[in-house]
Coordinates of C-alpha atoms in Angstrom, one line a residue:
M80 CA -18.8 15.7 18.4
P81 CA -15.9 14.4 16.4
V82 CA -15.5 10.6 15.9
T83 CA -12.4 9.4 17.7
I84 CA -10.6 6.6 15.8
L85 CA -8.0 4.6 17.6
S86 CA -5.7 3.1 15.0
V87 CA -3.3 0.3 16.0
V88 CA -0.6 -0.1 13.4
D89 CA 2.8 -1.8 13.2
H90 CA 4.6 1.3 11.9
Y91 CA 3.8 5.0 11.3
L92 CA 5.6 8.2 10.6
P93 CA 8.4 9.2 10.7
G94 CA 8.9 5.6 9.6
M95 CA 9.4 5.0 5.9
K96 CA 10.5 1.3 5.4
A97 CA 7.1 -0.4 5.9
G98 CA 5.8 1.0 2.5
G99 CA 2.3 1.7 1.5
P100 CA 0.4 1.0 4.8
V101 CA 2.1 3.9 6.5
R102 CA 1.1 6.3 3.8
S103 CA -2.4 4.9 3.6
V104 CA -3.0 5.7 7.3
A105 CA -1.1 9.1 7.1
H106 CA -3.2 10.2 4.1
T107 CA -6.4 9.1 5.8
V108 CA -5.5 11.2 8.9
E109 CA -4.6 14.3 6.9
R110 CA -7.6 14.2 4.5
L111 CA -10.6 12.9 6.3
G112 CA -11.6 16.3 7.8
P113 CA -12.3 18.0 11.1
G114 CA -15.1 15.6 12.1
Y115 CA -12.6 12.8 12.9
H116 CA -9.9 12.7 15.5
F117 CA -7.1 10.0 15.2
K118 CA -5.1 8.5 17.9
L119 CA -2.4 6.0 16.8
V120 CA -0.6 3.3 18.7
T121 CA 2.5 2.0 17.0
R122 CA 6.0 0.8 17.5
D123 CA 8.8 3.2 18.4
R124 CA 11.1 2.2 15.5
D125 CA 10.9 1.7 11.8
F126 CA 10.6 -1.6 10.1
G127 CA 13.7 -3.8 10.7
D128 CA 15.4 -1.2 12.8
R129 CA 17.0 -2.0 16.2
A130 CA 17.1 1.6 17.4
P131 CA 14.1 3.8 18.1
Y132 CA 13.2 7.0 16.4
P133 CA 15.5 9.8 17.6
G134 CA 13.9 12.5 19.6
I135 CA 10.6 10.7 20.3
P136 CA 10.4 9.5 23.9
P137 CA 8.3 6.3 24.0
G138 CA 5.2 5.9 26.1
R139 CA 3.9 9.4 25.7
W140 CA 1.4 10.9 23.2
H141 CA 2.9 13.1 20.5
P142 CA 1.3 15.3 17.9
V143 CA 2.0 13.9 14.4
G144 CA 0.3 16.0 11.7
K145 CA -3.4 16.1 12.6
A146 CA -3.2 13.0 14.8
Q147 CA -1.7 12.0 18.1
A148 CA 0.6 9.0 18.3
L149 CA 1.8 6.8 21.1
Y150 CA 5.1 5.0 20.3
L151 CA 5.7 1.7 22.2
P152 CA 9.1 0.1 22.7
P153 CA 9.4 -3.7 22.0
G154 CA 8.7 -4.7 25.6
E155 CA 5.4 -2.8 25.6
T156 CA 3.7 -4.3 22.6
G157 CA 2.4 -7.4 24.3
M158 CA -1.2 -8.2 25.1
R159 CA -1.1 -6.8 28.6
A160 CA 0.4 -3.5 27.5
L161 CA -2.0 -3.1 24.6
R162 CA -4.9 -3.9 26.8
R163 CA -3.8 -1.2 29.2
V164 CA -3.4 1.4 26.3
I165 CA -6.7 0.6 24.6
N166 CA -8.6 0.7 27.8
A167 CA -7.1 4.0 28.8
T168 CA -7.8 5.7 25.4
P169 CA -11.4 6.7 24.8
H170 CA -12.4 6.0 21.2
D171 CA -15.4 5.3 19.0
V172 CA -13.8 3.0 16.4
L173 CA -10.9 0.6 16.6
Y174 CA -9.0 0.7 13.3
L175 CA -6.6 -2.2 12.6
N176 CA -4.3 -1.9 9.6
S177 CA -3.1 -5.4 8.9
L178 CA -4.5 -8.9 8.9
F179 CA -1.4 -10.9 9.8
S180 CA 0.2 -8.7 12.4
D181 CA 0.4 -10.8 15.6
R182 CA 0.9 -7.8 17.9
M183 CA -1.1 -5.0 16.3
T184 CA -4.1 -7.0 14.9
F185 CA -4.3 -10.5 16.4
A186 CA -3.8 -9.3 20.0
P187 CA -6.5 -6.5 19.9
L188 CA -8.9 -8.9 18.2
L189 CA -8.3 -11.6 20.8
L190 CA -8.6 -9.0 23.7
R191 CA -11.9 -7.9 22.1
R192 CA -13.2 -11.5 21.9
M193 CA -12.2 -12.1 25.6
G194 CA -14.1 -8.9 26.6
A195 CA -10.9 -7.4 27.9
I196 CA -11.2 -4.1 26.0
P197 CA -14.3 -1.9 25.4
A198 CA -16.8 -3.2 22.9
R199 CA -16.3 -0.7 20.1
P200 CA -16.8 -1.1 16.3
V201 CA -13.8 -2.6 14.6
V202 CA -12.5 -1.8 11.1
V203 CA -9.8 -4.1 9.7
A204 CA -7.9 -3.0 6.5
P205 CA -6.0 -6.1 5.1
R206 CA -3.9 -3.7 2.9
G207 CA -3.6 -6.2 0.1
E208 CA -2.6 -9.2 2.3
L209 CA -5.4 -11.3 0.8
H210 CA -4.3 -10.9 -2.8
P211 CA -3.2 -14.2 -4.2
G212 CA 0.2 -12.8 -5.0
A213 CA 0.7 -11.6 -1.4
L214 CA -0.5 -14.9 0.1
A215 CA 1.7 -17.2 -1.9
T216 CA 4.9 -15.5 -3.1
G217 CA 8.3 -16.0 -1.7
T218 CA 8.8 -19.8 -1.4
W219 CA 8.5 -21.6 -4.7
G220 CA 10.9 -19.7 -6.9
R221 CA 10.6 -16.3 -8.6
W222 CA 9.4 -16.8 -12.1
F223 CA 6.1 -18.6 -11.7
P224 CA 2.8 -17.0 -10.7
P225 CA 1.7 -17.7 -7.2
R226 CA -0.1 -21.1 -7.1
I227 CA -3.0 -21.7 -4.8
A228 CA -4.5 -24.8 -6.4
P229 CA -4.1 -28.2 -4.8
G230 CA -0.6 -29.5 -5.6
G231 CA 0.7 -25.9 -5.9
V232 CA 0.2 -24.5 -2.4
T233 CA 3.3 -22.8 -1.0
P234 CA 4.2 -23.2 2.7
R235 CA 3.6 -19.5 3.2
Y236 CA 0.1 -19.7 1.7
L237 CA -0.7 -22.7 3.9
K238 CA 0.5 -20.9 7.1
K239 CA -1.7 -17.9 6.3
A240 CA -4.7 -20.0 5.4
L241 CA -4.5 -21.9 8.7
Y242 CA -4.2 -18.6 10.6
I243 CA -7.3 -17.2 8.9
R244 CA -9.3 -20.4 9.6
A245 CA -8.2 -20.5 13.2
C246 CA -9.2 -16.8 13.7
K247 CA -12.6 -17.4 12.1
A248 CA -13.2 -20.5 14.2
A249 CA -12.4 -18.5 17.4
G250 CA -14.8 -15.8 16.4
L251 CA -12.1 -13.1 16.2
F252 CA -13.6 -11.6 13.0
D253 CA -17.2 -11.6 14.2
G254 CA -18.8 -8.2 13.7
V255 CA -15.7 -6.8 12.0
V256 CA -16.2 -4.2 9.1
W257 CA -13.6 -4.8 6.4
Q258 CA -12.0 -2.0 4.4
A259 CA -11.2 -2.9 0.8
S260 CA -9.4 -0.5 -1.5
S261 CA -11.0 -1.8 -4.6
A262 CA -13.8 -4.2 -5.8
E263 CA -11.1 -6.7 -6.5
E264 CA -9.9 -6.6 -2.9
A265 CA -13.5 -6.8 -1.7
A266 CA -13.8 -10.1 -3.7
D267 CA -10.6 -11.3 -2.0
V268 CA -12.0 -10.5 1.4
R269 CA -15.3 -12.3 0.7
R270 CA -13.5 -15.3 -0.7
W271 CA -11.8 -15.8 2.7
M272 CA -14.3 -14.3 5.1
G273 CA -17.6 -15.4 3.5
E274 CA -20.1 -13.7 1.2
D275 CA -21.9 -12.3 4.3
A276 CA -18.8 -10.4 5.4
R277 CA -19.3 -6.7 5.9
V278 CA -17.0 -5.1 3.3
V279 CA -16.9 -1.4 2.4
V280 CA -14.9 -0.3 -0.6
A281 CA -12.9 2.8 0.5
P282 CA -10.0 3.4 -1.9
D283 CA -6.7 4.4 -0.4
L284 CA -6.1 8.1 -0.4
G285 CA -3.3 9.9 -2.1
A286 CA -1.6 13.1 -1.1
D287 CA -3.1 16.2 -2.7
R288 CA 0.1 17.6 -4.2
P289 CA 0.7 20.7 -6.3
P290 CA 1.8 20.4 -9.9
P291 CA 5.4 19.1 -10.2
P292 CA 8.1 21.5 -11.2
E293 CA 9.8 21.2 -14.6
R294 CA 11.8 18.0 -14.9
P295 CA 15.5 18.7 -14.4
H296 CA 16.7 16.6 -17.4
A297 CA 15.3 16.1 -20.8
K298 CA 15.0 12.5 -22.0
E299 CA 18.0 11.5 -24.1
P300 CA 17.3 9.2 -27.0
G301 CA 19.1 5.9 -26.6
V302 CA 19.4 6.2 -22.8
L303 CA 16.8 5.3 -20.2
R304 CA 17.0 6.3 -16.5
L305 CA 14.9 3.7 -14.8
A306 CA 13.8 3.6 -11.1
Y307 CA 12.6 0.9 -8.8
V308 CA 11.2 2.4 -5.5
S309 CA 9.9 -0.3 -3.2
R310 CA 10.8 -2.9 -0.6
V311 CA 13.2 -5.6 -1.8
A312 CA 10.9 -8.5 -1.3
S313 CA 9.7 -11.3 -3.5
K314 CA 6.2 -9.9 -3.8
K315 CA 7.5 -6.8 -5.4
N316 CA 9.5 -8.8 -8.0
L317 CA 12.6 -6.8 -8.4
E318 CA 14.3 -9.9 -9.8
G319 CA 11.7 -10.0 -12.5
A320 CA 12.6 -6.5 -13.5
L321 CA 16.3 -7.5 -13.7
V322 CA 15.5 -10.4 -16.0
F323 CA 13.5 -8.1 -18.3
L324 CA 16.4 -5.8 -18.5
A325 CA 18.9 -8.6 -19.4
G326 CA 17.4 -8.6 -22.9
V327 CA 17.2 -4.9 -23.5
R328 CA 19.2 -3.2 -26.3
G329 CA 20.4 0.3 -25.6
R330 CA 21.8 2.0 -22.5
V331 CA 19.9 1.7 -19.2
E332 CA 20.8 3.3 -15.9
F333 CA 18.8 1.3 -13.3
D334 CA 18.5 2.8 -9.8
I335 CA 17.1 0.6 -7.0
Y336 CA 15.7 2.3 -3.9
G337 CA 14.1 0.5 -0.9
P338 CA 14.9 -1.4 2.2
V339 CA 15.9 -5.1 2.0
E340 CA 13.1 -7.1 3.6
E341 CA 14.2 -10.6 2.5
A342 CA 18.0 -11.1 2.6
G343 CA 17.9 -14.3 0.7
Y344 CA 15.8 -12.7 -2.1
W345 CA 18.2 -9.8 -2.2
N346 CA 21.1 -12.3 -2.8
D347 CA 19.1 -13.7 -5.8
C348 CA 18.7 -10.1 -7.1
R349 CA 22.4 -9.5 -6.7
R350 CA 23.2 -12.5 -8.7
A351 CA 20.8 -11.3 -11.4
I352 CA 22.6 -7.9 -11.4
A353 CA 25.9 -9.6 -11.9
R354 CA 24.5 -11.3 -15.0
L355 CA 23.3 -8.0 -16.6
P356 CA 24.9 -7.1 -20.0
A357 CA 27.3 -4.2 -20.2
N358 CA 24.7 -1.8 -21.5
V359 CA 22.7 -2.0 -18.3
T360 CA 24.0 -0.5 -15.1
A361 CA 22.2 -1.3 -11.9
R362 CA 22.9 0.6 -8.6
Y363 CA 21.4 -0.1 -5.2
H364 CA 20.9 3.1 -3.1
G365 CA 19.2 1.7 0.0
P366 CA 16.0 3.1 1.5
V367 CA 14.9 6.6 0.5
E368 CA 13.2 9.0 2.8
H369 CA 9.6 9.6 1.8
A370 CA 10.3 13.4 1.4
R371 CA 12.8 12.5 -1.3
V372 CA 10.6 10.0 -3.2
Y373 CA 9.1 12.7 -5.5
E374 CA 12.6 14.0 -6.2
V375 CA 13.7 10.6 -7.3
F376 CA 10.9 10.3 -9.7
R377 CA 11.6 13.7 -11.2
E378 CA 15.1 12.5 -11.9
H379 CA 14.1 9.4 -13.8
D380 CA 12.3 8.7 -17.1
L381 CA 10.4 5.6 -16.0
M382 CA 9.4 3.7 -12.9
I383 CA 9.2 -0.1 -13.0
L384 CA 7.3 -2.4 -10.6
P385 CA 6.4 -5.9 -11.9
T386 CA 4.7 -6.7 -8.7
W387 CA 2.9 -10.0 -8.0
G388 CA 0.0 -8.1 -6.5
E389 CA -1.0 -4.7 -4.9
N390 CA -4.3 -3.6 -3.4
F391 CA -3.4 0.0 -4.3
G392 CA 0.3 0.8 -4.9
H393 CA 1.1 4.3 -3.4
V394 CA 4.4 4.4 -5.2
I395 CA 2.6 4.1 -8.5
L396 CA 0.5 7.1 -7.8
E397 CA 3.5 9.0 -6.5
A398 CA 5.4 8.4 -9.7
L399 CA 2.5 9.5 -11.8
V400 CA 1.9 12.7 -9.8
E401 CA 5.6 13.6 -10.4
G402 CA 5.2 13.1 -14.2
C403 CA 7.2 9.8 -14.3
P404 CA 5.4 7.2 -16.5
V405 CA 5.2 3.7 -15.0
L406 CA 5.8 0.1 -16.2
I407 CA 3.9 -2.2 -13.9
S408 CA 2.3 -5.7 -13.9
D409 CA -1.4 -6.1 -14.4
Q410 CA -1.7 -7.3 -10.7
T411 CA -2.7 -3.9 -9.4
P412 CA -5.9 -1.7 -9.7
W413 CA -4.0 0.6 -12.0
R414 CA -5.1 -0.6 -15.4
G415 CA -5.6 0.8 -18.9
L416 CA -2.5 3.0 -18.5
E417 CA -1.2 2.8 -22.1
R418 CA -4.6 3.9 -23.4
R419 CA -4.3 7.0 -21.3
G420 CA -0.8 7.6 -22.4
V421 CA 0.7 7.5 -18.9
G422 CA 2.3 4.0 -18.7
W423 CA 1.9 0.3 -19.2
D424 CA 0.3 -2.5 -17.2
L425 CA 1.4 -5.9 -18.6
P426 CA 0.9 -9.5 -17.7
L427 CA 3.9 -11.2 -15.9
S428 CA 3.3 -14.2 -18.2
A429 CA 4.6 -12.1 -21.1
P430 CA 8.2 -11.1 -20.2
S431 CA 9.0 -10.2 -23.8
A432 CA 6.3 -7.5 -23.6
F433 CA 8.1 -5.8 -20.7
T434 CA 11.4 -5.9 -22.6
A435 CA 9.7 -4.4 -25.7
V436 CA 8.3 -1.5 -23.7
L437 CA 11.7 -0.9 -22.0
E438 CA 13.4 -0.8 -25.5
R439 CA 10.6 1.6 -26.7
C440 CA 11.4 3.9 -23.7
V441 CA 15.1 3.7 -24.4
A442 CA 14.6 4.9 -27.9
M443 CA 12.1 7.6 -26.9
G444 CA 13.1 11.2 -27.6
P445 CA 12.6 14.3 -25.4
E446 CA 9.4 15.6 -27.0
E447 CA 7.6 12.3 -26.9
H448 CA 8.7 11.6 -23.3
R449 CA 7.6 15.1 -22.3
A450 CA 4.1 14.4 -23.6
W451 CA 4.0 11.1 -21.6
S452 CA 5.3 12.9 -18.5
R453 CA 2.7 15.7 -18.7
R454 CA -0.2 13.3 -19.2
A455 CA 1.1 11.2 -16.2
A456 CA 1.3 14.3 -13.9
A457 CA -2.2 15.5 -14.9
F458 CA -3.7 12.0 -14.4
G459 CA -1.9 11.5 -11.1
R460 CA -3.0 14.9 -9.7
E461 CA -6.6 14.5 -10.8
W462 CA -6.7 11.1 -9.0
A463 CA -4.9 12.2 -5.9
G464 CA -7.1 15.3 -5.4
D465 CA -10.4 13.7 -6.0
E466 CA -12.8 13.9 -3.1
E467 CA -14.9 10.8 -3.8
A468 CA -12.4 8.5 -2.1
V469 CA -12.4 10.8 1.0
Q470 CA -16.2 10.5 1.1
R471 CA -15.9 6.7 0.8
T472 CA -13.6 6.6 3.8
R473 CA -16.1 8.7 5.8
E474 CA -18.7 6.1 4.8
L475 CA -16.4 3.3 6.0
F476 CA -16.3 4.7 9.5
H477 CA -20.0 5.6 9.5
A478 CA -20.6 2.0 8.5
A479 CA -18.6 0.8 11.5
L480 CA -20.6 3.0 13.8
A481 CA -23.9 2.0 12.3
S482 CA -22.9 -1.7 12.7
A483 CA -22.9 -1.3 16.5
S484 CA -26.3 0.5 16.5
A485 CA -29.8 -0.9 16.4
P486 CA -31.0 -1.8 12.9
A487 CA -33.5 1.1 12.9
A488 CA -30.8 3.6 13.6
A489 CA -28.4 2.3 10.9
A490 CA -30.1 4.3 8.1
E491 CA -29.5 7.6 9.8
P492 CA -25.9 8.9 9.1
H493 CA -23.7 9.6 12.1
P494 CA -23.4 13.4 12.5
A495 CA -19.7 13.3 11.5
A496 CA -20.4 11.3 8.4
R497 CA -22.9 13.9 6.9
D498 CA -21.1 15.6 4.1
G499 CA -22.5 17.4 1.2
A500 CA -19.3 17.2 -0.9
P501 CA -19.9 16.5 -4.6
R502 CA -18.8 13.2 -6.0
P503 CA -17.1 13.7 -9.3
A504 CA -16.6 10.7 -11.6
R505 CA -13.5 9.0 -10.2
P506 CA -10.6 9.2 -12.6
H507 CA -9.3 5.8 -11.5
P508 CA -7.9 3.1 -13.7
E509 CA -10.1 0.1 -14.6
R510 CA -11.6 -0.4 -11.2
A511 CA -15.2 -1.3 -10.5
G512 CA -16.9 1.0 -8.1
G513 CA -17.5 -1.7 -5.4
L514 CA -20.1 -1.6 -2.7
S515 CA -20.7 1.3 -0.4
A516 CA -22.0 0.8 3.1
A517 CA -25.5 1.2 2.0
E518 CA -25.1 -1.6 -0.7
W519 CA -24.2 -4.4 1.7
P520 CA -26.1 -7.6 0.8

């Protein structure tokens, strides 16, 4: 019997504006295998949109890839409606894909605590929301690392900390299995939820894509085609990228793609764009459909993302897969990139290092860039196609099922979790392996 996983998520396909979490769930659905059946409950419109998805009547189950999805209009995402949907949908595991979503995480957890929905194992994926950069950015200016020490607590951090403490005190997290995409995120979860929290490290899955076609343009010495593909939000630090560019010598064509999530922050970025020197041209293109993301990377020489913190960073992997080297902060799991010859991961405390790399890329000729591009594509495809992360995700849901069983039965794998697939050495950046379900303390 396949395991039925009911995933409640704020946004899903065909949405594109909510970023990595949508792709995390979509890749899990597509790659987990025939032993798992996904049913998704989500909103009927993309992030920030007032109009619903065209051609998708709400309130009915629709096939979406290998899953079925139920799209709910705004008036049907309250607790009463969610209770009705969850109770009417047979499932083995409830899978929640945020920590701070009031409708799609808090409400199901509260209903569970009240005994208003079936007592099923629950998996919560914070999706990087417990990273210090995600907790604290957006309130105290843009050029200082997020501060979470006494005297440096941001209002945003305080609000989230109080929310977590209140949920813990109410018992909403009791018995939850936490998904962490890396050992670093597992440490973040335990820092907030306690050392006895049940955490399974199951890295986010990438799309298993074929080798990219030949890049349409050779790199021109003295010119850099630079891309930013992400939400326009303080956490992603677009303004930081603009400041790094202000000191670059040589011609830079900077293309910015992504939805504006924080209007005030976008105004700050626009002012930074106005201050750029004449040799740097910045253009904002708005959101880009996910089907076109790979095309965007093939048209550019370098992707930049000086983020304050990512638990995974799907856009980083997507750039690498398409042979586009990356320049990112050291606040993601993607580390040691320069040593591999596929990009750079630099500390945000050293802005001159970012500027120096940008100037190096401006000067780079076609042959050198072609070598970087080929290494990036090979590394990205090797990572995206690796089966170990898929097996870790199977273990995650097996762990949830075992957590609801008697202790004696927990050692026996669930039938759908038995898989003899080999586990190659994971070609991931500098990431500790983390704990599997069998290694819980």
